PDB file of C-alpha atoms in Angstrom:
ATOM      1  CA  MET R   1     -52.860  39.872 -45.088  1.00 68.00           C
ATOM      2  CA  LEU R   2     -55.827  39.492 -42.837  1.00 81.00           C
ATOM      3  CA  ALA R   3     -58.413  40.390 -45.587  1.00 80.00           C
ATOM      4  CA  ILE R   4     -56.939  37.465 -47.430  1.00 80.00           C
ATOM      5  CA  LEU R   5     -57.306  35.091 -44.897  1.00 87.00           C
ATOM      6  CA  GLY R   6     -60.591  36.037 -44.053  1.00 91.00           C
ATOM      7  CA  GLY R   7     -61.779  35.555 -47.631  1.00 86.00           C
ATOM      8  CA  ILE R   8     -60.083  32.252 -48.018  1.00 86.00           C
ATOM      9  CA  GLY R   9     -61.886  31.150 -44.667  1.00 93.00           C
ATOM     10  CA  ALA R  10     -65.337  32.386 -46.058  1.00 94.00           C
ATOM     11  CA  ALA R  11     -64.808  30.417 -49.555  1.00 88.00           C
ATOM     12  CA  PHE R  12     -64.191  27.021 -47.598  1.00 92.00           C
ATOM     13  CA  CYS R  13     -67.310  27.548 -45.554  1.00 96.00           C
ATOM     14  CA  PHE R  14     -69.357  28.525 -48.302  1.00 92.00           C
ATOM     15  CA  GLY R  15     -68.096  25.492 -50.766  1.00 90.00           C
ATOM     16  CA  ALA R  16     -69.073  22.929 -48.094  1.00 95.00           C
ATOM     17  CA  SER R  17     -72.563  24.961 -47.381  1.00 94.00           C
ATOM     18  CA  THR R  18     -72.992  24.858 -51.624  1.00 89.00           C
ATOM     19  CA  LEU R  19     -72.515  20.967 -51.734  1.00 93.00           C
ATOM     20  CA  CYS R  20     -74.610  20.233 -48.598  1.00 95.00           C
ATOM     21  CA  SER R  21     -77.637  22.836 -49.932  1.00 91.00           C
ATOM     22  CA  SER R  22     -77.395  21.026 -53.383  1.00 88.00           C
ATOM     23  CA  ARG R  23     -78.408  18.234 -51.990  1.00 92.00           C
ATOM     24  CA  SER R  24     -80.796  19.397 -49.235  1.00 94.00           C
ATOM     25  CA  SER R  25     -83.106  21.528 -51.599  1.00 90.00           C
ATOM     26  CA  ARG R  26     -83.831  18.568 -53.796  1.00 89.00           C
ATOM     27  CA  MET R  27     -85.117  16.357 -50.807  1.00 95.00           C
ATOM     28  CA  ILE R  28     -87.086  19.560 -49.158  1.00 95.00           C
ATOM     29  CA  GLY R  29     -87.203  22.780 -51.468  1.00 91.00           C
ATOM     30  CA  ALA R  30     -85.131  25.925 -51.416  1.00 87.00           C
ATOM     31  CA  SER R  31     -87.345  27.798 -49.210  1.00 92.00           C
ATOM     32  CA  SER R  32     -87.242  25.208 -46.311  1.00 95.00           C
ATOM     33  CA  VAL R  33     -83.689  25.075 -46.812  1.00 94.00           C
ATOM     34  CA  VAL R  34     -83.310  28.668 -46.271  1.00 92.00           C
ATOM     35  CA  ALA R  35     -85.777  28.770 -43.546  1.00 95.00           C
ATOM     36  CA  TRP R  36     -83.899  26.000 -41.621  1.00 97.00           C
ATOM     37  CA  MET R  37     -80.813  27.410 -42.474  1.00 96.00           C
ATOM     38  CA  MET R  38     -81.956  31.103 -41.038  1.00 96.00           C
ATOM     39  CA  LEU R  39     -83.582  29.643 -38.140  1.00 97.00           C
ATOM     40  CA  ILE R  40     -80.454  27.231 -37.180  1.00 97.00           C
ATOM     41  CA  GLY R  41     -77.877  30.330 -37.604  1.00 96.00           C
ATOM     42  CA  LEU R  42     -79.990  32.435 -35.169  1.00 97.00           C
ATOM     43  CA  LEU R  43     -80.200  30.388 -32.522  1.00 97.00           C
ATOM     44  CA  ALA R  44     -76.390  30.059 -32.785  1.00 96.00           C
ATOM     45  CA  LEU R  45     -75.760  33.588 -32.861  1.00 96.00           C
ATOM     46  CA  LEU R  46     -78.239  34.496 -30.133  1.00 94.00           C
ATOM     47  CA  PRO R  47     -76.142  33.871 -26.885  1.00 94.00           C
ATOM     48  CA  VAL R  48     -73.297  36.067 -28.325  1.00 93.00           C
ATOM     49  CA  VAL R  49     -75.667  38.732 -29.207  1.00 92.00           C
ATOM     50  CA  VAL R  50     -77.417  38.802 -25.844  1.00 92.00           C
ATOM     51  CA  LEU R  51     -74.227  38.813 -24.006  1.00 91.00           C
ATOM     52  CA  GLY R  52     -72.758  41.662 -26.010  1.00 87.00           C
ATOM     53  CA  GLY R  53     -75.996  43.749 -25.944  1.00 88.00           C
ATOM     54  CA  LEU R  54     -76.562  46.713 -28.487  1.00 87.00           C
ATOM     55  CA  PRO R  55     -73.421  48.271 -29.953  1.00 88.00           C
ATOM     56  CA  GLU R  56     -72.960  51.771 -29.415  1.00 85.00           C
ATOM     57  CA  GLN R  57     -72.316  52.548 -33.233  1.00 84.00           C
ATOM     58  CA  LEU R  58     -75.883  51.370 -34.276  1.00 86.00           C
ATOM     59  CA  ASP R  59     -77.402  54.384 -35.966  1.00 87.00           C
ATOM     60  CA  ALA R  60     -79.817  54.941 -38.959  1.00 87.00           C
ATOM     61  CA  GLY R  61     -76.689  54.733 -41.285  1.00 87.00           C
ATOM     62  CA  ALA R  62     -76.058  51.764 -40.212  1.00 88.00           C
ATOM     63  CA  GLY R  63     -79.363  50.156 -40.300  1.00 91.00           C
ATOM     64  CA  VAL R  64     -79.536  50.903 -43.805  1.00 93.00           C
ATOM     65  CA  TRP R  65     -76.289  48.362 -44.538  1.00 94.00           C
ATOM     66  CA  LEU R  66     -77.755  45.548 -42.060  1.00 94.00           C
ATOM     67  CA  ILE R  67     -81.225  45.920 -44.466  1.00 95.00           C
ATOM     68  CA  LEU R  68     -79.394  45.796 -47.675  1.00 95.00           C
ATOM     69  CA  SER R  69     -77.143  42.810 -46.228  1.00 93.00           C
ATOM     70  CA  ALA R  70     -79.992  40.797 -45.261  1.00 94.00           C
ATOM     71  CA  ALA R  71     -82.224  41.409 -48.269  1.00 94.00           C
ATOM     72  CA  GLY R  72     -79.258  40.465 -50.488  1.00 94.00           C
ATOM     73  CA  ASN R  73     -78.192  37.293 -48.695  1.00 92.00           C
ATOM     74  CA  VAL R  74     -81.844  36.173 -47.983  1.00 92.00           C
ATOM     75  CA  ILE R  75     -83.192  36.544 -51.752  1.00 94.00           C
ATOM     76  CA  GLY R  76     -79.480  35.275 -53.289  1.00 92.00           C
ATOM     77  CA  LEU R  77     -80.078  32.194 -51.345  1.00 88.00           C
ATOM     78  CA  LEU R  78     -83.441  31.501 -52.307  1.00 89.00           C
ATOM     79  CA  ILE R  79     -82.538  32.153 -55.800  1.00 94.00           C
ATOM     80  CA  VAL R  80     -79.431  30.028 -55.980  1.00 90.00           C
ATOM     81  CA  TYR R  81     -81.221  26.921 -54.312  1.00 85.00           C
ATOM     82  CA  ALA R  82     -83.883  27.108 -56.829  1.00 87.00           C
ATOM     83  CA  ALA R  83     -81.337  26.831 -59.240  1.00 88.00           C
ATOM     84  CA  LEU R  84     -79.601  23.994 -57.487  1.00 83.00           C
ATOM     85  CA  ARG R  85     -82.520  22.021 -57.854  1.00 83.00           C
ATOM     86  CA  ILE R  86     -82.491  21.765 -61.467  1.00 82.00           C
ATOM     87  CA  GLU R  87     -78.885  22.544 -62.530  1.00 79.00           C
ATOM     88  CA  TRP R  88     -75.549  20.777 -61.578  1.00 78.00           C
ATOM     89  CA  VAL R  89     -73.506  22.201 -58.522  1.00 78.00           C
ATOM     90  CA  GLY R  90     -70.351  22.544 -61.298  1.00 72.00           C
ATOM     91  CA  ILE R  91     -72.695  25.253 -63.339  1.00 78.00           C
ATOM     92  CA  VAL R  92     -74.157  26.845 -60.760  1.00 84.00           C
ATOM     93  CA  ALA R  93     -71.401  27.564 -58.077  1.00 77.00           C
ATOM     94  CA  PRO R  94     -69.098  29.153 -60.685  1.00 79.00           C
ATOM     95  CA  ILE R  95     -71.830  31.864 -61.982  1.00 84.00           C
ATOM     96  CA  THR R  96     -72.191  32.656 -58.539  1.00 86.00           C
ATOM     97  CA  SER R  97     -68.980  33.140 -57.973  1.00 80.00           C
ATOM     98  CA  THR R  98     -69.136  36.433 -59.669  1.00 84.00           C
ATOM     99  CA  GLU R  99     -70.622  37.514 -56.305  1.00 86.00           C
ATOM    100  CA  GLY R 100     -67.152  38.572 -55.452  1.00 80.00           C
ATOM    101  CA  ALA R 101     -66.715  40.664 -58.622  1.00 81.00           C
ATOM    102  CA  VAL R 102     -69.920  42.623 -57.981  1.00 88.00           C
ATOM    103  CA  ALA R 103     -68.953  43.663 -54.549  1.00 87.00           C
ATOM    104  CA  ALA R 104     -65.457  44.517 -55.563  1.00 80.00           C
ATOM    105  CA  LEU R 105     -67.125  46.846 -58.414  1.00 83.00           C
ATOM    106  CA  ILE R 106     -69.212  48.166 -55.805  1.00 89.00           C
ATOM    107  CA  ALA R 107     -66.385  48.774 -53.413  1.00 84.00           C
ATOM    108  CA  ALA R 108     -64.431  50.609 -56.416  1.00 81.00           C
ATOM    109  CA  ALA R 109     -67.606  52.704 -57.275  1.00 86.00           C
ATOM    110  CA  ALA R 110     -67.313  53.815 -53.393  1.00 85.00           C
ATOM    111  CA  GLY R 111     -64.125  54.804 -53.988  1.00 82.00           C
ATOM    112  CA  GLU R 112     -61.696  51.864 -52.850  1.00 72.00           C
ATOM    113  CA  ALA R 113     -58.521  51.379 -55.115  1.00 67.00           C
ATOM    114  CA  ILE R 114     -58.401  48.190 -57.134  1.00 61.00           C
ATOM    115  CA  GLY R 115     -56.151  47.637 -60.036  1.00 62.00           C
ATOM    116  CA  GLY R 116     -56.284  48.580 -63.892  1.00 65.00           C
ATOM    117  CA  GLY R 117     -56.596  45.002 -64.953  1.00 73.00           C
ATOM    118  CA  THR R 118     -60.138  44.165 -62.901  1.00 67.00           C
ATOM    119  CA  GLY R 119     -61.918  45.160 -66.483  1.00 66.00           C
ATOM    120  CA  LEU R 120     -60.128  42.627 -68.586  1.00 77.00           C
ATOM    121  CA  ALA R 121     -60.892  39.906 -65.630  1.00 76.00           C
ATOM    122  CA  LEU R 122     -64.398  40.819 -65.493  1.00 65.00           C
ATOM    123  CA  ALA R 123     -64.799  40.229 -69.073  1.00 71.00           C
ATOM    124  CA  VAL R 124     -63.063  36.764 -69.014  1.00 79.00           C
ATOM    125  CA  MET R 125     -65.539  36.070 -66.471  1.00 71.00           C
ATOM    126  CA  VAL R 126     -68.484  37.084 -68.561  1.00 63.00           C
ATOM    127  CA  VAL R 127     -67.902  35.355 -71.467  1.00 74.00           C
ATOM    128  CA  GLY R 128     -67.174  32.180 -68.781  1.00 73.00           C
ATOM    129  CA  VAL R 129     -70.653  32.973 -67.589  1.00 62.00           C
ATOM    130  CA  VAL R 130     -72.155  32.369 -71.133  1.00 60.00           C
ATOM    131  CA  LEU R 131     -70.145  29.472 -72.179  1.00 69.00           C
ATOM    132  CA  THR R 132     -71.201  27.875 -68.489  1.00 64.00           C
ATOM    133  CA  GLY R 133     -75.248  28.499 -69.378  1.00 55.00           C
ATOM    134  CA  ILE R 134     -74.808  26.916 -72.840  1.00 58.00           C
ATOM    135  CA  VAL R 135     -76.493  23.532 -72.609  1.00 51.00           C
ATOM    136  CA  ARG R 136     -75.356  20.549 -75.377  1.00 46.00           C
ATOM    137  CA  ALA R 137     -78.425  19.114 -77.417  1.00 40.00           C
ATOM    138  CA  GLU R 138     -78.092  15.546 -75.829  1.00 43.00           C
ATOM    139  CA  ARG R 139     -78.132  16.978 -72.516  1.00 50.00           C
ATOM    140  CA  GLN R 140     -81.095  19.142 -72.824  1.00 48.00           C
ATOM    141  CA  GLU R 141     -82.887  15.896 -73.924  1.00 46.00           C
ATOM    142  CA  GLU R 142     -82.385  14.782 -70.200  1.00 50.00           C
ATOM    143  CA  HIS R 143     -82.654  18.088 -68.539  1.00 52.00           C
ATOM    144  CA  ASN R 144     -84.428  20.773 -69.899  1.00 52.00           C
ATOM    145  CA  HIS R 145     -83.486  23.710 -67.366  1.00 54.00           C
ATOM    146  CA  GLY R 146     -80.079  24.188 -68.247  1.00 57.00           C
ATOM    147  CA  ARG R 147     -80.272  28.118 -69.122  1.00 74.00           C
ATOM    148  CA  ARG R 148     -82.965  28.692 -66.693  1.00 82.00           C
ATOM    149  CA  GLY R 149     -80.650  27.311 -63.827  1.00 83.00           C
ATOM    150  CA  ALA R 150     -77.686  29.785 -65.369  1.00 82.00           C
ATOM    151  CA  LEU R 151     -79.613  32.419 -65.285  1.00 89.00           C
ATOM    152  CA  LEU R 152     -81.110  31.949 -61.637  1.00 91.00           C
ATOM    153  CA  ALA R 153     -77.288  31.759 -60.515  1.00 89.00           C
ATOM    154  CA  LEU R 154     -76.471  34.977 -62.163  1.00 90.00           C
ATOM    155  CA  LEU R 155     -79.317  36.756 -60.657  1.00 94.00           C
ATOM    156  CA  SER R 156     -78.417  35.335 -57.217  1.00 94.00           C
ATOM    157  CA  ALA R 157     -74.669  36.651 -57.845  1.00 92.00           C
ATOM    158  CA  ALA R 158     -75.869  40.082 -58.320  1.00 95.00           C
ATOM    159  CA  CYS R 159     -77.801  39.746 -55.183  1.00 96.00           C
ATOM    160  CA  PHE R 160     -74.816  38.208 -52.888  1.00 92.00           C
ATOM    161  CA  GLY R 161     -72.940  40.966 -54.313  1.00 93.00           C
ATOM    162  CA  VAL R 162     -74.798  43.568 -53.090  1.00 95.00           C
ATOM    163  CA  GLY R 163     -75.191  41.667 -49.745  1.00 93.00           C
ATOM    164  CA  LEU R 164     -71.622  41.184 -49.225  1.00 90.00           C
ATOM    165  CA  TYR R 165     -70.798  44.512 -50.030  1.00 93.00           C
ATOM    166  CA  ALA R 166     -73.155  45.727 -47.281  1.00 94.00           C
ATOM    167  CA  THR R 167     -71.924  42.774 -45.065  1.00 91.00           C
ATOM    168  CA  GLY R 168     -68.430  44.362 -45.475  1.00 89.00           C
ATOM    169  CA  ARG R 169     -69.606  47.957 -44.454  1.00 90.00           C
ATOM    170  CA  VAL R 170     -71.609  46.533 -41.574  1.00 91.00           C
ATOM    171  CA  GLY R 171     -68.633  44.438 -40.146  1.00 87.00           C
ATOM    172  CA  SER R 172     -66.497  47.532 -40.298  1.00 86.00           C
ATOM    173  CA  ASP R 173     -68.647  49.457 -38.197  1.00 86.00           C
ATOM    174  CA  LEU R 174     -70.115  47.316 -35.992  1.00 91.00           C
ATOM    175  CA  PRO R 175     -69.170  43.914 -34.062  1.00 92.00           C
ATOM    176  CA  ILE R 176     -68.677  41.110 -36.531  1.00 92.00           C
ATOM    177  CA  VAL R 177     -71.632  39.211 -35.058  1.00 93.00           C
ATOM    178  CA  TRP R 178     -73.696  41.912 -36.016  1.00 92.00           C
ATOM    179  CA  ALA R 179     -72.617  41.343 -39.886  1.00 91.00           C
ATOM    180  CA  VAL R 180     -73.968  37.840 -39.501  1.00 94.00           C
ATOM    181  CA  LEU R 181     -77.073  38.444 -37.853  1.00 93.00           C
ATOM    182  CA  PRO R 182     -79.403  40.410 -40.223  1.00 92.00           C
ATOM    183  CA  ALA R 183     -79.869  37.598 -42.699  1.00 92.00           C
ATOM    184  CA  ARG R 184     -80.851  35.108 -40.083  1.00 95.00           C
ATOM    185  CA  VAL R 185     -83.394  37.632 -38.365  1.00 94.00           C
ATOM    186  CA  ALA R 186     -84.776  38.402 -42.108  1.00 93.00           C
ATOM    187  CA  GLY R 187     -84.652  34.508 -42.972  1.00 93.00           C
ATOM    188  CA  VAL R 188     -86.833  33.520 -39.834  1.00 96.00           C
ATOM    189  CA  LEU R 189     -89.394  36.491 -39.997  1.00 95.00           C
ATOM    190  CA  PHE R 190     -89.741  36.111 -43.811  1.00 92.00           C
ATOM    191  CA  VAL R 191     -89.289  32.646 -44.867  1.00 94.00           C
ATOM    192  CA  ALA R 192     -89.397  30.275 -41.704  1.00 96.00           C
ATOM    193  CA  ILE R 193     -92.218  31.707 -40.033  1.00 97.00           C
ATOM    194  CA  PRO R 194     -94.535  32.141 -42.808  1.00 96.00           C
ATOM    195  CA  LEU R 195     -93.891  28.721 -43.890  1.00 95.00           C
ATOM    196  CA  ALA R 196     -94.609  27.153 -40.571  1.00 96.00           C
ATOM    197  CA  VAL R 197     -97.720  29.177 -40.463  1.00 96.00           C
ATOM    198  CA  GLY R 198     -98.760  27.866 -43.977  1.00 94.00           C
ATOM    199  CA  SER R 199     -97.659  24.214 -42.822  1.00 93.00           C
ATOM    200  CA  ARG R 200     -95.186  24.170 -45.475  1.00 94.00           C
ATOM    201  CA  LEU R 201     -91.990  23.916 -43.839  1.00 96.00           C
ATOM    202  CA  ARG R 202     -90.671  20.791 -44.714  1.00 95.00           C
ATOM    203  CA  LEU R 203     -87.641  18.552 -42.938  1.00 96.00           C
ATOM    204  CA  THR R 204     -86.843  15.088 -43.449  1.00 95.00           C
ATOM    205  CA  ARG R 205     -84.141  12.802 -41.372  1.00 95.00           C
ATOM    206  CA  ARG R 206     -81.975  12.721 -44.588  1.00 96.00           C
ATOM    207  CA  ALA R 207     -82.151  16.439 -44.886  1.00 96.00           C
ATOM    208  CA  LEU R 208     -81.300  17.223 -41.243  1.00 97.00           C
ATOM    209  CA  PRO R 209     -77.630  16.952 -40.991  1.00 97.00           C
ATOM    210  CA  LEU R 210     -77.221  18.915 -44.244  1.00 97.00           C
ATOM    211  CA  VAL R 211     -79.588  21.926 -43.252  1.00 97.00           C
ATOM    212  CA  VAL R 212     -77.358  21.989 -39.907  1.00 97.00           C
ATOM    213  CA  ALA R 213     -73.964  21.945 -41.620  1.00 97.00           C
ATOM    214  CA  SER R 214     -75.035  24.493 -44.315  1.00 96.00           C
ATOM    215  CA  GLY R 215     -76.477  26.910 -41.527  1.00 96.00           C
ATOM    216  CA  LEU R 216     -73.520  26.626 -39.407  1.00 97.00           C
ATOM    217  CA  ALA R 217     -71.088  26.719 -42.342  1.00 97.00           C
ATOM    218  CA  GLU R 218     -72.805  29.932 -43.606  1.00 94.00           C
ATOM    219  CA  VAL R 219     -72.439  31.804 -39.944  1.00 96.00           C
ATOM    220  CA  VAL R 220     -68.691  31.105 -39.824  1.00 97.00           C
ATOM    221  CA  GLY R 221     -68.249  31.729 -43.519  1.00 95.00           C
ATOM    222  CA  PHE R 222     -70.162  35.441 -43.031  1.00 93.00           C
ATOM    223  CA  ALA R 223     -67.970  35.776 -39.558  1.00 94.00           C
ATOM    224  CA  SER R 224     -64.797  34.874 -41.499  1.00 96.00           C
ATOM    225  CA  PHE R 225     -65.929  37.386 -44.573  1.00 92.00           C
ATOM    226  CA  ALA R 226     -66.903  40.232 -41.992  1.00 92.00           C
ATOM    227  CA  PHE R 227     -63.291  40.116 -40.178  1.00 93.00           C
ATOM    228  CA  GLY R 228     -61.452  39.973 -43.303  1.00 91.00           C
ATOM    229  CA  ALA R 229     -63.568  43.186 -44.914  1.00 88.00           C
ATOM    230  CA  ARG R 230     -62.302  45.174 -41.998  1.00 88.00           C
ATOM    231  CA  HIS R 231     -58.822  45.110 -43.808  1.00 84.00           C
ATOM    232  CA  GLY R 232     -60.409  45.595 -47.431  1.00 81.00           C
ATOM    233  CA  ILE R 233     -63.628  44.575 -48.793  1.00 84.00           C
ATOM    234  CA  ALA R 234     -62.908  43.877 -52.403  1.00 76.00           C
ATOM    235  CA  VAL R 235     -60.464  41.700 -51.625  1.00 76.00           C
ATOM    236  CA  SER R 236     -62.191  39.608 -49.332  1.00 83.00           C
ATOM    237  CA  ALA R 237     -64.992  39.485 -51.676  1.00 82.00           C
ATOM    238  CA  VAL R 238     -62.991  38.298 -54.351  1.00 77.00           C
ATOM    239  CA  LEU R 239     -61.487  35.525 -52.362  1.00 78.00           C
ATOM    240  CA  ALA R 240     -64.831  34.528 -50.875  1.00 84.00           C
ATOM    241  CA  SER R 241     -65.825  33.863 -54.368  1.00 78.00           C
ATOM    242  CA  GLN R 242     -63.201  31.234 -54.624  1.00 76.00           C
ATOM    243  CA  PHE R 243     -65.772  28.716 -53.204  1.00 82.00           C
ATOM    244  CA  ALA R 244     -66.873  27.801 -56.767  1.00 75.00           C
ATOM    245  CA  ALA R 245     -63.566  26.080 -56.856  1.00 74.00           C
ATOM    246  CA  VAL R 246     -64.050  24.292 -53.807  1.00 80.00           C
ATOM    247  CA  ALA R 247     -67.717  23.365 -54.670  1.00 82.00           C
ATOM    248  CA  ALA R 248     -66.635  22.194 -58.094  1.00 76.00           C
ATOM    249  CA  VAL R 249     -64.013  19.656 -56.806  1.00 76.00           C
ATOM    250  CA  GLY R 250     -66.392  18.573 -54.201  1.00 83.00           C
ATOM    251  CA  ALA R 251     -69.137  17.944 -56.882  1.00 81.00           C
ATOM    252  CA  TYR R 252     -66.773  16.061 -58.863  1.00 77.00           C
ATOM    253  CA  LEU R 253     -65.655  13.997 -56.173  1.00 81.00           C
ATOM    254  CA  LEU R 254     -68.776  13.331 -54.119  1.00 86.00           C
ATOM    255  CA  PHE R 255     -71.373  13.332 -56.786  1.00 81.00           C
ATOM    256  CA  GLY R 256     -69.658  12.189 -59.916  1.00 80.00           C
ATOM    257  CA  GLU R 257     -70.830  15.584 -61.994  1.00 73.00           C
ATOM    258  CA  ARG R 258     -69.367  15.404 -65.260  1.00 73.00           C
ATOM    259  CA  LEU R 259     -69.550  19.120 -67.760  1.00 67.00           C
ATOM    260  CA  GLY R 260     -69.847  19.403 -71.201  1.00 71.00           C
ATOM    261  CA  ARG R 261     -66.595  20.751 -73.215  1.00 79.00           C
ATOM    262  CA  LEU R 262     -67.832  24.464 -73.225  1.00 76.00           C
ATOM    263  CA  GLN R 263     -69.140  24.399 -70.048  1.00 70.00           C
ATOM    264  CA  LEU R 264     -65.911  23.482 -68.635  1.00 80.00           C
ATOM    265  CA  ILE R 265     -64.288  26.134 -70.888  1.00 84.00           C
ATOM    266  CA  GLY R 266     -66.566  28.563 -69.292  1.00 77.00           C
ATOM    267  CA  VAL R 267     -66.109  27.188 -65.461  1.00 76.00           C
ATOM    268  CA  ALA R 268     -62.309  27.341 -66.171  1.00 84.00           C
ATOM    269  CA  MET R 269     -62.697  30.968 -67.607  1.00 83.00           C
ATOM    270  CA  ILE R 270     -64.730  32.254 -64.404  1.00 75.00           C
ATOM    271  CA  LEU R 271     -61.983  30.587 -62.187  1.00 76.00           C
ATOM    272  CA  ALA R 272     -59.424  31.924 -63.961  1.00 84.00           C
ATOM    273  CA  GLY R 273     -61.059  35.513 -63.842  1.00 78.00           C
ATOM    274  CA  VAL R 274     -61.709  35.029 -60.269  1.00 72.00           C
ATOM    275  CA  ALA R 275     -58.013  34.075 -59.492  1.00 77.00           C
ATOM    276  CA  VAL R 276     -57.008  36.925 -61.884  1.00 80.00           C
ATOM    277  CA  LEU R 277     -58.927  39.216 -59.750  1.00 68.00           C
ATOM    278  CA  THR R 278     -57.543  37.440 -56.668  1.00 68.00           C
ATOM    279  CA  GLY R 279     -53.913  38.586 -57.958  1.00 74.00           C
ATOM    280  CA  LEU R 280     -55.002  42.177 -58.577  1.00 72.00           C
ATOM    281  CA  THR R 281     -56.608  42.955 -55.623  1.00 62.00           C
ATOM    282  CA  ALA R 282     -54.230  41.173 -53.360  1.00 58.00           C
TER     283      ALA R 282
END
């Protein structure tokens, strides 16, 4: 039950972050959005880290998972926000949501038991990804980056899947704040500081509340996921990937995004696959 609650909490936070970032990335660029999100998240976490001190369980093995968690999350964010600059939320979010399946497969390979219907659910999701990436001829005339956006979203899903599993491992061995910390530190060191030094770190008044909301939502979302992962990484990872439904509904209500018939079928297949995986793992 706790794994389910943690995953659902993460889904709502990640969905809110995706909606905010889909707007801010078009205002100031993907790199600047990631930089400000990581800086805001780090500032929010620092008091907790300082008060808690270094955990006794921090060793070389935990360090490897910390690095993988940071790399997967930061690289995934850079890629997905690049996709959101050229593609609709309703396309990017469902494809990216396959991150939960990636993390579940890694967990299965590492020995965590997953139901036998997982392969069929994953196959349905793969077909859905293909259909979602198909751009109708009339839409291509107004938007020539459909396939590129879908491919970027798929690549981000692979990165996020690795990051999710690594975050789950960190959260199982170390205090939860340490599961959220690596990506914030890496983002500041390797994205925010280089952009600031090169005078390429951008921020506008309109983008400010969006990046603040995204940064805080990511922190709360990963903390919720790490808590749930202590009781089952695969369950929490698949449930966290339900953020696609939150983002897709939000994009329709807030931004009026409408997809083609094949793309709607593809999105439905991805969400159905995620739902089936949720049932199997739960």
